[in-house]
Coordinates of C-alpha atoms in Angstrom, one line a residue:
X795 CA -67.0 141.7 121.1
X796 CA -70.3 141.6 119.4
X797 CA -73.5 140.6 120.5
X798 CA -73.7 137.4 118.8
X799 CA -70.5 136.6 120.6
X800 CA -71.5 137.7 124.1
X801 CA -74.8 136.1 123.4
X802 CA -73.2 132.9 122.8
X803 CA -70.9 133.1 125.5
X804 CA -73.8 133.8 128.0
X805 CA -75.4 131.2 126.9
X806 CA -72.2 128.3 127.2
X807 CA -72.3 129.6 130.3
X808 CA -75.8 128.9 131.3
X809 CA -75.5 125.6 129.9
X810 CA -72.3 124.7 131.8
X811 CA -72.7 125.8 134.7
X812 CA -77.3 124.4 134.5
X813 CA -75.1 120.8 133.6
X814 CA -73.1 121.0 136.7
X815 CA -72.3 117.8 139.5
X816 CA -73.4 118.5 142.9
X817 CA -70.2 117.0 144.4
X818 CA -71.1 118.0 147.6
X819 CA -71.7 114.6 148.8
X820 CA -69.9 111.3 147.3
X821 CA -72.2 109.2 149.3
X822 CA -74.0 106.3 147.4
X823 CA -77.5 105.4 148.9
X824 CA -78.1 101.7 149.3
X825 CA -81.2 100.5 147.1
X826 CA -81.5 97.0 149.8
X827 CA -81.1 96.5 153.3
X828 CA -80.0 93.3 155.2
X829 CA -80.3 91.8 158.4
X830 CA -78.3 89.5 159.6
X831 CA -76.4 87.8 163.0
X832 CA -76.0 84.3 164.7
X833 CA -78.1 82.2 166.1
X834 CA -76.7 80.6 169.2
X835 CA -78.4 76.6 169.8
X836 CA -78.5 75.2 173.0
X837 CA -79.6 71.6 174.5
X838 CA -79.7 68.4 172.0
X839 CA -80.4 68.7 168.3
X840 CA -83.0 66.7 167.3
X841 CA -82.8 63.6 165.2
X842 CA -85.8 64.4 163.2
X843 CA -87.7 67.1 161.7
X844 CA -86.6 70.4 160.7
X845 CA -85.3 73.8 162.5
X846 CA -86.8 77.1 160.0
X847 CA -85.6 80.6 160.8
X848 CA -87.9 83.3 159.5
X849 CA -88.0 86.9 158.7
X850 CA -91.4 88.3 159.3
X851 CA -93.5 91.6 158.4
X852 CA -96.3 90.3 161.3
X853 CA -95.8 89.4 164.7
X854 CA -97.9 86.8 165.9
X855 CA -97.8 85.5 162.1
X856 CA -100.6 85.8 159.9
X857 CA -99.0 85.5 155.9
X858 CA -96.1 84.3 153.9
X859 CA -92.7 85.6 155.8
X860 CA -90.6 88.1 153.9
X861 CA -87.7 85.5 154.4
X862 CA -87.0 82.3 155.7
X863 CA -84.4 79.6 155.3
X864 CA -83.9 75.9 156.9
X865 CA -80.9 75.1 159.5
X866 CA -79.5 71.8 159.6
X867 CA -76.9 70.7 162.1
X868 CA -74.1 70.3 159.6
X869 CA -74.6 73.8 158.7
X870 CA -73.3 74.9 162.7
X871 CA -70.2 75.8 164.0
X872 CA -69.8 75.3 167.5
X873 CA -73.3 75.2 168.0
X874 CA -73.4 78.5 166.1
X875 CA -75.2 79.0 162.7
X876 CA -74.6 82.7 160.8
X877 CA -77.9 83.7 158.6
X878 CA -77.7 86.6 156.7
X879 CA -81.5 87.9 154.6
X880 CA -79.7 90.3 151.7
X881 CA -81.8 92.5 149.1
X882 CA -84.1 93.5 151.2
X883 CA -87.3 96.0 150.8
X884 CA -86.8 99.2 152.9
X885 CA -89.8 98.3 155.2
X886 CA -90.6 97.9 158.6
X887 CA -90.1 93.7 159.9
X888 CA -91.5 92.5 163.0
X889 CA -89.7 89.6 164.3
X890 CA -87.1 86.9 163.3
X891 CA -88.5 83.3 164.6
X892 CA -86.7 79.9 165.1
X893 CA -88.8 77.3 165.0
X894 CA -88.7 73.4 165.2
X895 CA -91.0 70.7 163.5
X896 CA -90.8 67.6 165.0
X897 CA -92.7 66.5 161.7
X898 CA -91.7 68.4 159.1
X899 CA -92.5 71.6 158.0
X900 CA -96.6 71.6 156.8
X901 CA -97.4 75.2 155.1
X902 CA -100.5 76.2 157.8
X903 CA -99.5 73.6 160.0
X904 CA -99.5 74.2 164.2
X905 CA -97.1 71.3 165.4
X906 CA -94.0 73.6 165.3
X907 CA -92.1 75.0 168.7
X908 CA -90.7 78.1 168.7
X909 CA -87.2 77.9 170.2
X910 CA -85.7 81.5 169.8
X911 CA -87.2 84.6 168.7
X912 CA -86.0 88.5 168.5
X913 CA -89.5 90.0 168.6
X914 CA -89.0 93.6 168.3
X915 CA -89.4 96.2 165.4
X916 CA -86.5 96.2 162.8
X917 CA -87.2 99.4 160.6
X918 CA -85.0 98.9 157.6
X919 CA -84.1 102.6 155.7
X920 CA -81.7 104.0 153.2
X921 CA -80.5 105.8 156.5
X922 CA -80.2 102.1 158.5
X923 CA -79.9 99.7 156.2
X924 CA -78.3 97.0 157.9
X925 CA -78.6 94.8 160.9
X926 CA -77.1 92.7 163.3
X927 CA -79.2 90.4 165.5
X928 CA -78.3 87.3 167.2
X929 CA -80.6 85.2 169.0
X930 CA -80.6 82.1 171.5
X931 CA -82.1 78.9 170.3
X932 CA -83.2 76.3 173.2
X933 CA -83.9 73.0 172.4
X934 CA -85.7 71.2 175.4

């Protein structure tokens, strides 16, 4: 074999082997997280105004939350209502809040009532991307 050959060989080599797949894990990080769950209502839905669940980065609020959604009573099953906040940012969230406005819902308004809350750190990773968290909801 000559040395053009060998060269060439050595150097398919190089190339194949430079090019190769680490198959050594199939795993397929997620690029979102999610965070979802029930949220259980108790006492007598009210007539007027509106029920908001939000997804918050600050806890007491201060800003815009990260996502929020309204909740009628035709959306409930058996006093039940399922919520599910999908593509989200790997980040750190500080609390999920159900609130009522007897009023309506006024952007930097204070006549609200907060009827359920999970008020504790939800770190959302690549490693934990997803999670469950159901809450009560009172009405009095």
């Amino acid at each position: 074999m000559n040395k053009t050959n060998q060269l060439l060989i050595a150097l398919f080599l190089i190339l194949f082997f430079a090019c190769e797949q680490n198959n050594n894990s199939d795993e397929i990080l997620p690029e979102f997280g999610s965070i979802s769950g029930e949220i259980n209502f108790s006492g007598t839905w009210p007539y007027t105004g509106e029920v908001l669940l939000t997804l918050n980065t600050q806890y007491p609020v201060t800003g815009p939350p990260a996502g929020f959604t309204y909740i009628t009573s035709d959306s409930l099953s058996d006093n039940i209502y399922n919520y599910n906040f999908s593509n989200l940012s790997f980040r750190n969230y500080e609390a999920l809040t159900v609130t009522y406005w007897p009023e309506g819902y006024i952007t930097g308004g204070s006549n609200y009532s907060t009827i359920g809350i999970y008020e504790d750190s939800i770190n959302v990773t690549q490693d934990i991307p997803e999670y469950l968290i159901d809450i009560d909801a009172v009405f009095n």
